[in-house]
XYZ file of C-alpha atoms in Angstrom:
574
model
C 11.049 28.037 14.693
C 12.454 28.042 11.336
C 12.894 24.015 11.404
C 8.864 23.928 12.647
C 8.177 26.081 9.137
C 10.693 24.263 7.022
C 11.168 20.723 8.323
C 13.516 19.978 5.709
C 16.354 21.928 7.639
C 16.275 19.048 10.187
C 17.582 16.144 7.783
C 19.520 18.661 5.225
C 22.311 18.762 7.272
C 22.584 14.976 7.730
C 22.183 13.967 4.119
C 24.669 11.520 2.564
C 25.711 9.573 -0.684
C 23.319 6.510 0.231
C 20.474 8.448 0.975
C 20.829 10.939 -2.516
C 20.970 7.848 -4.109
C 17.595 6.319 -2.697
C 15.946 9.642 -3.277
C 16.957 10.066 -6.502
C 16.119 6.619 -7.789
C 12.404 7.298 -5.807
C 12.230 10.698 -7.622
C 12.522 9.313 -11.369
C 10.288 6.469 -10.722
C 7.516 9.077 -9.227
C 7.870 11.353 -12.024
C 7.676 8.841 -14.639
C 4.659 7.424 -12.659
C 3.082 10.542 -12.105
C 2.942 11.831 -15.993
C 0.075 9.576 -17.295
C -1.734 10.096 -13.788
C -1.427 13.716 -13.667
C -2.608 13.973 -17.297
C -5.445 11.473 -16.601
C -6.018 13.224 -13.179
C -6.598 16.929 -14.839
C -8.726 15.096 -17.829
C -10.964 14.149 -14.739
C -10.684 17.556 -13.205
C -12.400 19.036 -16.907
C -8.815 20.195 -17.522
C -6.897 19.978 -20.250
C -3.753 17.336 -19.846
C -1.146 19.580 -19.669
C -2.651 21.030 -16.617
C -1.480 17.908 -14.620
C 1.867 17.930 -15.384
C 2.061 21.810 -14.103
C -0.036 20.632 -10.706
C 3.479 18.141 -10.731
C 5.953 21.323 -10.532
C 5.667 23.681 -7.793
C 3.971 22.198 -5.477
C 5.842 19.135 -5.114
C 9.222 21.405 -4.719
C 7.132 23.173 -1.909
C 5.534 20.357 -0.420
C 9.433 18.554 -0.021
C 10.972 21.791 1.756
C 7.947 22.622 3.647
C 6.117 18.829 4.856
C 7.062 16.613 7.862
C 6.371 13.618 5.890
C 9.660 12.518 4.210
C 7.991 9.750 1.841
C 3.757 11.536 1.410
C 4.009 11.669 -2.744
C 1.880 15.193 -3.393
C 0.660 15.860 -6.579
C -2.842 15.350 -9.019
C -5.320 12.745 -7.224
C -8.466 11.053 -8.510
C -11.207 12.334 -5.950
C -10.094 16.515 -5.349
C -10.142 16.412 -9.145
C -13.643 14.705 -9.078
C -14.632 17.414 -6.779
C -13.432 20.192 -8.304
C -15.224 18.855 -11.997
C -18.385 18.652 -9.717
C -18.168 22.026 -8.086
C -16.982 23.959 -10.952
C -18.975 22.232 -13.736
C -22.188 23.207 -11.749
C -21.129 27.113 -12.768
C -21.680 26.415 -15.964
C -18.829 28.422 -17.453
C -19.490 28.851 -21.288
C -15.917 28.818 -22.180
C -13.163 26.733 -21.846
C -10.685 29.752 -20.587
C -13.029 30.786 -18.043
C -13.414 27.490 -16.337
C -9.562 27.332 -16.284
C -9.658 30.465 -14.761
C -12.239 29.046 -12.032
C -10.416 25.968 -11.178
C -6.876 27.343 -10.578
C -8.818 30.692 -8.579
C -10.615 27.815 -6.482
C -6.954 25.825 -6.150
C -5.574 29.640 -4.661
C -8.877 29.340 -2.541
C -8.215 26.456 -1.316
C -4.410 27.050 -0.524
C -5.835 29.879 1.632
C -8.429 27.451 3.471
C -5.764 25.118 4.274
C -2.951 27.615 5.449
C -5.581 29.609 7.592
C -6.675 26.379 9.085
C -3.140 25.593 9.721
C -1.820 28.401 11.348
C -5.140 28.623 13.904
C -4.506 24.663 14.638
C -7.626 22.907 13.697
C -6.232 19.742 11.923
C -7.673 17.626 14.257
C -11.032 18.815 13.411
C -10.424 16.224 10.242
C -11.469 13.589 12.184
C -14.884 14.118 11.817
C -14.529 12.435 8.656
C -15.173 9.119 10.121
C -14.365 6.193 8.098
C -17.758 5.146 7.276
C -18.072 8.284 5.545
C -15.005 8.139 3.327
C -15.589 4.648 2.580
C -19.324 5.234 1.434
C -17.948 8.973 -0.467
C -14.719 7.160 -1.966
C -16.978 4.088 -3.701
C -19.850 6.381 -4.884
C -17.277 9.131 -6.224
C -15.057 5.703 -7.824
C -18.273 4.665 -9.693
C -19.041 8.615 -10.688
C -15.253 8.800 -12.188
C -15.492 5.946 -13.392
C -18.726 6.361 -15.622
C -17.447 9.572 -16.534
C -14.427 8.390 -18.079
C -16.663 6.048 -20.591
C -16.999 9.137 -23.207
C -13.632 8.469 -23.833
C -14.072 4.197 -24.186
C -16.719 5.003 -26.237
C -16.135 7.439 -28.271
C -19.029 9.799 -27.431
C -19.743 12.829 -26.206
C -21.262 13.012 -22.315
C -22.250 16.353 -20.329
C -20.024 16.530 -17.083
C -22.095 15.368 -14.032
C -21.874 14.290 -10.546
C -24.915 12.203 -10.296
C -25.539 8.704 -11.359
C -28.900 9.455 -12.692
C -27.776 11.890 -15.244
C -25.204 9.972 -16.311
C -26.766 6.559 -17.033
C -29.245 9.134 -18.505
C -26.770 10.495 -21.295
C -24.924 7.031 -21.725
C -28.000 5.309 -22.878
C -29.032 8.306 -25.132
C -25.811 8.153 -27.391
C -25.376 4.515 -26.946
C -26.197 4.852 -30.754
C -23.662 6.823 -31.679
C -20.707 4.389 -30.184
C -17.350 4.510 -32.155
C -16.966 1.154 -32.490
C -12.915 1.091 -33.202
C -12.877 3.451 -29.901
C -15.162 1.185 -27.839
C -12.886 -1.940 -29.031
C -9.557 -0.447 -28.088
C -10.691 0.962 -24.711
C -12.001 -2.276 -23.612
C -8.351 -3.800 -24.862
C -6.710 -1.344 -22.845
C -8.561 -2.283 -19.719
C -7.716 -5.815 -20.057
C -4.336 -5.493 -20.743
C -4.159 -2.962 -17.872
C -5.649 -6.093 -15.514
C -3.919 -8.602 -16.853
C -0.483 -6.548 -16.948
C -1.316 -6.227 -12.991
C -1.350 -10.027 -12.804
C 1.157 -10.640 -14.006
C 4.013 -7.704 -12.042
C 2.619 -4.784 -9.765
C 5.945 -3.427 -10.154
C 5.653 -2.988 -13.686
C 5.053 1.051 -14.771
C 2.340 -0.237 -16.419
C 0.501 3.233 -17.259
C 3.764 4.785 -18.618
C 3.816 0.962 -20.799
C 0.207 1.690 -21.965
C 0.588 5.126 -22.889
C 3.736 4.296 -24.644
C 1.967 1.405 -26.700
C -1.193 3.688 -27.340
C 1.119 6.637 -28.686
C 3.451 3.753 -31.126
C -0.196 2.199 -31.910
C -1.361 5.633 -33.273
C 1.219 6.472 -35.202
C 1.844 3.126 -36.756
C -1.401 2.326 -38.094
C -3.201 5.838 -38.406
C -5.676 5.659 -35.750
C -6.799 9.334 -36.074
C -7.268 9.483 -39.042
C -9.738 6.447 -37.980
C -11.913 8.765 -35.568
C -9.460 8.157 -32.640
C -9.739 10.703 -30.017
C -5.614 11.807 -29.227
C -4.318 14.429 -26.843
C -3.141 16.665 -29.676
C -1.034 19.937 -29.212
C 0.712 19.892 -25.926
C 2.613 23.332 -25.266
C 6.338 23.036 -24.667
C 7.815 24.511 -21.720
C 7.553 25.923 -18.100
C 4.325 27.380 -17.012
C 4.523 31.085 -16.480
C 4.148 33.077 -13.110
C 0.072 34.690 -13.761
C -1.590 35.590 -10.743
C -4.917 33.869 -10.661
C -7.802 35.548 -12.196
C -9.585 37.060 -9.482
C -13.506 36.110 -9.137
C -14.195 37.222 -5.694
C -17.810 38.464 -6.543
C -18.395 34.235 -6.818
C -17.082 33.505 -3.554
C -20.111 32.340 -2.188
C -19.896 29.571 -4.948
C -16.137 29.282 -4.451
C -16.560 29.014 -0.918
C -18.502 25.437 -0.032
C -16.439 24.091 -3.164
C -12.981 24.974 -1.455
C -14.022 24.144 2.604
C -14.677 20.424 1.008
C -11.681 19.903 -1.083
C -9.532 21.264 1.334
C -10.741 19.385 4.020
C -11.650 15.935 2.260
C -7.785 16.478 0.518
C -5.646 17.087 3.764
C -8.084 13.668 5.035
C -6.840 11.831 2.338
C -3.395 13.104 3.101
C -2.101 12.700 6.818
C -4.058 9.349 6.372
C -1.704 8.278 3.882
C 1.079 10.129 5.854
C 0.520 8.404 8.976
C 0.255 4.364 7.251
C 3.898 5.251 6.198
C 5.109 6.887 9.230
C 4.300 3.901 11.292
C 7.344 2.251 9.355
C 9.546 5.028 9.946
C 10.592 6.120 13.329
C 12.993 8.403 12.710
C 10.646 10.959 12.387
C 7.006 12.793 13.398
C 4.827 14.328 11.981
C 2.756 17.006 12.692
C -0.442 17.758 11.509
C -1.000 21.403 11.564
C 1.923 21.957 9.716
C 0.866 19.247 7.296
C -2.154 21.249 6.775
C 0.305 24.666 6.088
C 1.924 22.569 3.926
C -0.555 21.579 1.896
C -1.582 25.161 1.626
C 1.431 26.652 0.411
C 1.596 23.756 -2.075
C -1.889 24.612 -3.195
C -1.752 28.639 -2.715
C 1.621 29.147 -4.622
C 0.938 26.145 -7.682
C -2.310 28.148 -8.355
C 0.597 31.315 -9.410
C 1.671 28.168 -12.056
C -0.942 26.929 -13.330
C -1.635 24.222 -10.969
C -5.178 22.929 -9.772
C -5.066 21.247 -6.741
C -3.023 18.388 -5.275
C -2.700 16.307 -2.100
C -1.179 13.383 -0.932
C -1.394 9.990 -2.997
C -2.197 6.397 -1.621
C -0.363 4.944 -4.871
C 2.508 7.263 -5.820
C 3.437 7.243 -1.711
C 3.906 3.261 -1.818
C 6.116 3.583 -5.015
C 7.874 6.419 -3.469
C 8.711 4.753 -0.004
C 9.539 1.352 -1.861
C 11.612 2.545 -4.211
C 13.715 4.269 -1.337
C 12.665 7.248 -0.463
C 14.296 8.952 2.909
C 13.462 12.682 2.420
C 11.581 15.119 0.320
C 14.681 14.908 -1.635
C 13.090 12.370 -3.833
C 9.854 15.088 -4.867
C 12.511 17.416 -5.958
C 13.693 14.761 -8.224
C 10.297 14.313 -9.446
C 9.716 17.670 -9.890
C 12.610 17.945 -12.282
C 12.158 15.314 -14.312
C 8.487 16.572 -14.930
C 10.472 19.962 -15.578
C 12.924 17.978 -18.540
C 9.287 16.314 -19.796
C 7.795 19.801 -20.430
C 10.978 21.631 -21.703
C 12.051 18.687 -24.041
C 9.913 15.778 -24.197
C 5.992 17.157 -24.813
C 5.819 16.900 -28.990
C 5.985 12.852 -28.215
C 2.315 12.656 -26.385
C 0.813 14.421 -29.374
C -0.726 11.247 -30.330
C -1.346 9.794 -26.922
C -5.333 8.207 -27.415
C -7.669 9.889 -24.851
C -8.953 5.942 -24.377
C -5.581 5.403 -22.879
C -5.857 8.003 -20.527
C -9.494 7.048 -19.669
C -8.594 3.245 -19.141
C -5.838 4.009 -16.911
C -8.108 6.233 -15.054
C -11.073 3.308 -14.760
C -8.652 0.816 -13.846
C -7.375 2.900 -10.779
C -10.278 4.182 -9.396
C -12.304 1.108 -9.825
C -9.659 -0.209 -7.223
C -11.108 2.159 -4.360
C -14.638 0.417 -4.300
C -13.946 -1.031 -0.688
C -16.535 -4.136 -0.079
C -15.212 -5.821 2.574
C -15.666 -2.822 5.064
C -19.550 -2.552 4.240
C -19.457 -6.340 5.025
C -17.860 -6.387 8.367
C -19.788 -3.140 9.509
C -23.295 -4.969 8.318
C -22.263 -8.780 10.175
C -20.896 -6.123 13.399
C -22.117 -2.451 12.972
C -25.496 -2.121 11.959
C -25.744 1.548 12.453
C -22.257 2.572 10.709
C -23.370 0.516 7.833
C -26.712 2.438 7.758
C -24.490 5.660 7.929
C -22.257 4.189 4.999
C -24.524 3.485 2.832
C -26.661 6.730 3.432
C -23.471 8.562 2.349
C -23.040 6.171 -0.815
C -26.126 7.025 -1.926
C -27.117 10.102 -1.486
C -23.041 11.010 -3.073
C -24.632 8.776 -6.059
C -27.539 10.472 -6.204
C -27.860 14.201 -4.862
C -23.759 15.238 -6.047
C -20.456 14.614 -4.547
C -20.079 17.877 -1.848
C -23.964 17.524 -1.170
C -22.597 13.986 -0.135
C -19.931 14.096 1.969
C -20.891 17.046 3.997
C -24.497 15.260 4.636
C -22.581 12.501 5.228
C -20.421 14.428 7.956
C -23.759 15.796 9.341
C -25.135 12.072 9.492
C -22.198 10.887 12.019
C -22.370 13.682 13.929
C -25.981 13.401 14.609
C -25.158 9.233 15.060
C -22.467 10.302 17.567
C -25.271 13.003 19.546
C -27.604 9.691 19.517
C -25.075 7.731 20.902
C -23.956 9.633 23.503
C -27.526 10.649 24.634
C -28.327 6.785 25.212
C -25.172 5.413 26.819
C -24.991 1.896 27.997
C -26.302 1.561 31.550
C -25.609 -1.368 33.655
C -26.593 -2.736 36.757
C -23.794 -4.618 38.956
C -23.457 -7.651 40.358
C -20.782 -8.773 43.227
C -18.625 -11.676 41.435
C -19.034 -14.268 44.186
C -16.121 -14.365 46.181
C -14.088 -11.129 44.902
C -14.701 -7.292 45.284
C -15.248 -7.122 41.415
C -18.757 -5.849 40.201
C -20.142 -6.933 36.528
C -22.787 -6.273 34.632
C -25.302 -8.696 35.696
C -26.755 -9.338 32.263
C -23.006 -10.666 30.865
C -22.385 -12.620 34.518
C -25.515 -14.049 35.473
C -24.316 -16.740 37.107
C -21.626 -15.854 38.493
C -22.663 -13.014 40.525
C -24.255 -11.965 43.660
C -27.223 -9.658 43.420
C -28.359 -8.076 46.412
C -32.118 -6.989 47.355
C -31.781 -4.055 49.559
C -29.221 -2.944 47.358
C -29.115 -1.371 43.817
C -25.830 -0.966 41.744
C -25.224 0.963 38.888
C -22.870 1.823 36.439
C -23.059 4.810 33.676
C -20.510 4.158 30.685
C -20.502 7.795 29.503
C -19.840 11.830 30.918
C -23.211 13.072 32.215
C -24.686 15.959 30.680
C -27.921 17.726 29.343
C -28.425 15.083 26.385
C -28.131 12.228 28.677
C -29.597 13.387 31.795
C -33.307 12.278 31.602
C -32.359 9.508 29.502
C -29.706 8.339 33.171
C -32.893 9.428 35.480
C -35.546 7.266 33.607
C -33.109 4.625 33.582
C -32.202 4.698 36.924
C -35.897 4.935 38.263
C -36.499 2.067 35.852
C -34.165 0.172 38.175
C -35.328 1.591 41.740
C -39.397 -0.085 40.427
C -38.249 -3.505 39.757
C -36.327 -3.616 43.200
C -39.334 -2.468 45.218
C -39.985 -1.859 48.664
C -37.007 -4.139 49.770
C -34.720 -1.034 48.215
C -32.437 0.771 50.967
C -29.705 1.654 48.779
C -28.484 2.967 45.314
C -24.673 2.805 44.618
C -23.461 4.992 41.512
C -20.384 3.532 39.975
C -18.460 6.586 38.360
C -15.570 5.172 36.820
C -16.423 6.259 33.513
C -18.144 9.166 33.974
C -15.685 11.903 33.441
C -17.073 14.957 33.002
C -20.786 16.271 34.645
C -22.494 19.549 33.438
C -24.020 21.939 35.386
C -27.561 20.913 34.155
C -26.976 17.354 35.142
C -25.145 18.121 38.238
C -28.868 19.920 39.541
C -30.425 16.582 38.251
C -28.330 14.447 40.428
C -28.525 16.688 43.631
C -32.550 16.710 42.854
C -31.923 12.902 43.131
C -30.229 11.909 45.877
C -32.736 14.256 47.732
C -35.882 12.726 45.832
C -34.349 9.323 47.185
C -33.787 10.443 50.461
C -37.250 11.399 50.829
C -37.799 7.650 50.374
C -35.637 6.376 52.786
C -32.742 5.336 50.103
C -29.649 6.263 50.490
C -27.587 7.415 47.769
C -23.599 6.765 48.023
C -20.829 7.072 44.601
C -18.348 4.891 44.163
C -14.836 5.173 41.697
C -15.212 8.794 40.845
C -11.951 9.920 39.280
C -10.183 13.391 40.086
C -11.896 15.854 37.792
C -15.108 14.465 38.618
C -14.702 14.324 42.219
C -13.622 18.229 41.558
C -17.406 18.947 39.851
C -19.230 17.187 43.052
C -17.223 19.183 45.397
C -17.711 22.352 43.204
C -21.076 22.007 42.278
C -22.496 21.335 46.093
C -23.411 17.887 45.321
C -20.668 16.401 48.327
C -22.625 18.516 50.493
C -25.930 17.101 49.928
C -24.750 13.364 48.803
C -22.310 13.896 52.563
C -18.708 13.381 52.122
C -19.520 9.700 54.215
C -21.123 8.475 51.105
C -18.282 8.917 48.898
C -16.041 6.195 48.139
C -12.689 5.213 46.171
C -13.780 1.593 45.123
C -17.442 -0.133 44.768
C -16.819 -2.798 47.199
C -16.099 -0.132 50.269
C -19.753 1.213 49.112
C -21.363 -1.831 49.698
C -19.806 -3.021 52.447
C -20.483 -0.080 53.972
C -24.530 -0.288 52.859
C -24.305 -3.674 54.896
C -22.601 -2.183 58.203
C -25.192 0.270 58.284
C -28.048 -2.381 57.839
C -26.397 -4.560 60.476
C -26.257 -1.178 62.888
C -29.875 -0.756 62.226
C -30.812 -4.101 62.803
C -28.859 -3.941 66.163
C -30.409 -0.841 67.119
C -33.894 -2.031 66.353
C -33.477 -5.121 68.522
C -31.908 -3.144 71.510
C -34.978 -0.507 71.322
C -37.347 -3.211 71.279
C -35.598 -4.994 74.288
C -35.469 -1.559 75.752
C -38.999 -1.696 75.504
C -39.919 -4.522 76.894
């Protein structure tokens, strides 16, 4: 039990010289990694820098004794702070204290979301995020962060906003108030950023540009030239302060913190489970991933944090740099720790345009294009669903977005299932195998007295009339000749109680008509439901069969019997 709560208690005891050492390199290349984007992350988030390097303490340490990932880098990310500028900045807090306040209240919030949702078991429920959805959320939200971050490349002063409209809006408006020295040094930044990549990937480039952009300012003056810096970063720990409680707003709070939580553990055991696959010495397991995440989230909000999850970048440096255990966050977490205690007078004159190029530069690298491409050349309906979600996340704000978004694919995946595909069998001449004759038409036999179908999908009150019409659809074109309807079960696994009195109202209707009904393939569970439901008894236990070949074969011996019958009456007879 204790190892299930702390998972680091099963590799503590087995940890040697070679793996401190891969940890500990790992750890000091995260936390020098981390310190630009956790300052650029909380800049995002409406916070004030510092505020990224405190979401770097605690819940790292917590994350590393409490996760089941041994490589998932947790800390500041680009989209939960885009969410949480979206959903707090709509309060419209007056001062700059009291939207603090908000943010590390809703990070607490959150924490609590996550744990509860953790300790009942839902983490599966994630996957209703289907990837359509992130893709079209994480491309709007890149552009959104993205545009945002121009106030700081040009010099000028923009209202926080989640919508595209309002912030082309207040772009164009102060276009005429541009620092041009600003504007020139951003876009410098940027390229150098790019070409920089070009050149190494390996390269810390962010911790090289905010090292140039801190020598640049001092060297030739640039504030006093109307550059934008960091200023007055306080030195130290952050202190233990409960968060400031604003419970009467938790219907705002609420919607704000079921998104983030949800959207951040996504983002999370995604990354978690790409670098799992290359290490099979371990498992994880999502629920406590979720608790995790929670404590990480509940007890950083106690110091200063906002919240954090998993990161897709800072995980790949981690795991290359050799990373075996949590080990290597701990490392990161103290060398944040020596940055704050020792180190924080040196970023005074860090340019905001720094932070705000990095920042571009990253997120721009999330707009996905080659997914809305496949899905448009092979899914026509996920790419309607994509781009529904890209736009209205553009347009109507980032939680409106996503959670319309999630309502979109649900309602896709009701359509979908309500209009299964329906085939009609052929015999493949010379086998017992039955295709769909529309895919084998030349290859198979189709038979006039007999009709045989196959439903790809569990039968139930949202499919029921759609299977009946489709069916009688069927039993027209065959006409009189008609004698028998097979039902090929296979993938039906699962038949309701409203659709079990449909098909028992069927196989009598047919009857009636002098066609017989016989099912073919049913598996276990769904041979259970006939039984159960009375439908054996009225279908007869005769017409019941383990493969779709014995169901035909056995439609033929009876028309042969008839046939023979007939002719012996008739001789009879005469």
């Amino acid at each position: 039990m204790l190892k299930r709560i702390f998972p680091f208690l099963s590799w503590i005891p087995n940890y040697n010289r070679a793996t401190l050492y891969g940890d500990f390199m790992a750890g000091v290349t995260l936390g020098i990694m981390i310190l630009p984007q956790g300052m650029a992350y909380a800049m995002i988030a409406g916070m004030p820098p510092i505020y990224g390097l405190y979401a770097s303490l605690v819940p790292q340490f917590f994350y590393a004794i409490t996760g089941t990932s041994r490589q998932l880098a947790v800390g500041p990310v680009a989209m939960d702070s885009l969410l949480v500028a979206a959903g707090i900045g709509a309060m419209h807090f007056a001062r700059t204290e009291d939207y603090i306040s908000a943010v590390i209240f809703l990070t607490m919030l959150i924490g609590m979301v996550q744990l509860l949702f953790g300790i009942i078991r839902v983490g599966s429920f994630v996957n209703f995020l289907s990837k359509p959805v992130i893709n079209g959320f994480t491309s709007a939200a890149a552009i959104l962060i993205g545009l945002g971050q121009l106030k700081h490349i040009l010099g000028i002063q923009l209202p926080q906003s989640g919508k595209i409209h309002v912030l082309f809006g207040s772009i164009f408006k102060n276009l005429g108030q541009v620092h041009l020295l600003t504007f020139g040094l951003g876009v410098l930044v940027i390229l150098l950023i790019i070409g920089l990549r070009k050149i190494s990937k390996k390269l810390p480039i962010p911790l090289l540009i905010v090292a140039l952009g801190i020598l640049a300012v001092g060297l030739f003056g640039l504030e006093a030239k109307g550059i934008q810096v960091v200023g007055e970063i306080p030195k130290g720990l952050p202190d233990f302060q409960l968060p400031l409680p604003q419970w009467d707003k938790l219907g705002k709070f609420l919607p704000i913190a079921l998104t983030v939580a949800l959207f951040g553990f996504m983002e999370s055991i995604s990354i978690a489970k790409t670098v799992e696959e290359k290490h099979p010495e371990y498992e994880l397991d999502v629920n406590q991933e979720l608790r995790a995440l929670g404590m990480s989230n509940f007890l950083g909000s106690f110091f200063q944090s906002f919240v954090v999850s998993g990161s897709f970048s800072r995980t790949a440096v981690n795991d290359e740099a050799g990373a075996k255990t949590g080990m290597s966050l701990v490392f990161s977490t103290l060398v944040i720790a020596a940055i704050l205690l020792f180190l924080t007078p040196l970023f005074h004159d860090l340019p905001t345009l720094v932070l705000g190029g990095i920042i571009i530069v990253s997120v721009f690298g999330l707009i996905d294009i080659k997914y809305p491409l496949f899905l448009w050349k092979n899914r026509k309906d996920e790419f309607l669903l994509l781009l529904a979600t890209f736009v209205m996340t553009l347009s109507i704000g980032l939680i409106e977005g996503i959670l319309l978004g999630v309502l979109l694919s649900l309602l896709l995946l009701v359509y979908r299932i309500s209009k299964p595909h329906f085939a009609v069998l052929g015999r493949i001449k010379g086998t017992n195998y039955f295709k769909n004759i529309t895919r084998f038409s030349e290859d198979v036999e189709v038979y006039e007295d007999t009709l045989i179908i196959r439903f790809d999908a569990q039968l139930y009150f949202g499919n029921k009339d759609y299977f009946k019409k489709q069916l009688y659809q069927e039993i027209r074109k065959k006409g009189t000749a008609l004698r028998f309807v097979v039902l090929n079960a296979e993938a039906i696994n699962y038949i309701d109680s409203s659709a079990a009195v449909l098909l028992e109202r069927i196989i009598i209707e047919l009857r009636k008509k002098n066609i017989q009904f016989l099912i073919a393939g049913a598996i276990g569970p769904t041979r259970d439901i006939l039984q159960n439901s009375g439908i054996t008894d009225t279908l007869g236990v005769e017409n019941l069969f383990a493969q779709t070949f014995e169901a035909v074969d056995s439609c033929h011996k009876a028309l042969e019997r008839s046939t023979i019958q007939k002719k012996v009456s008739l001789q009879t007879k005469k």
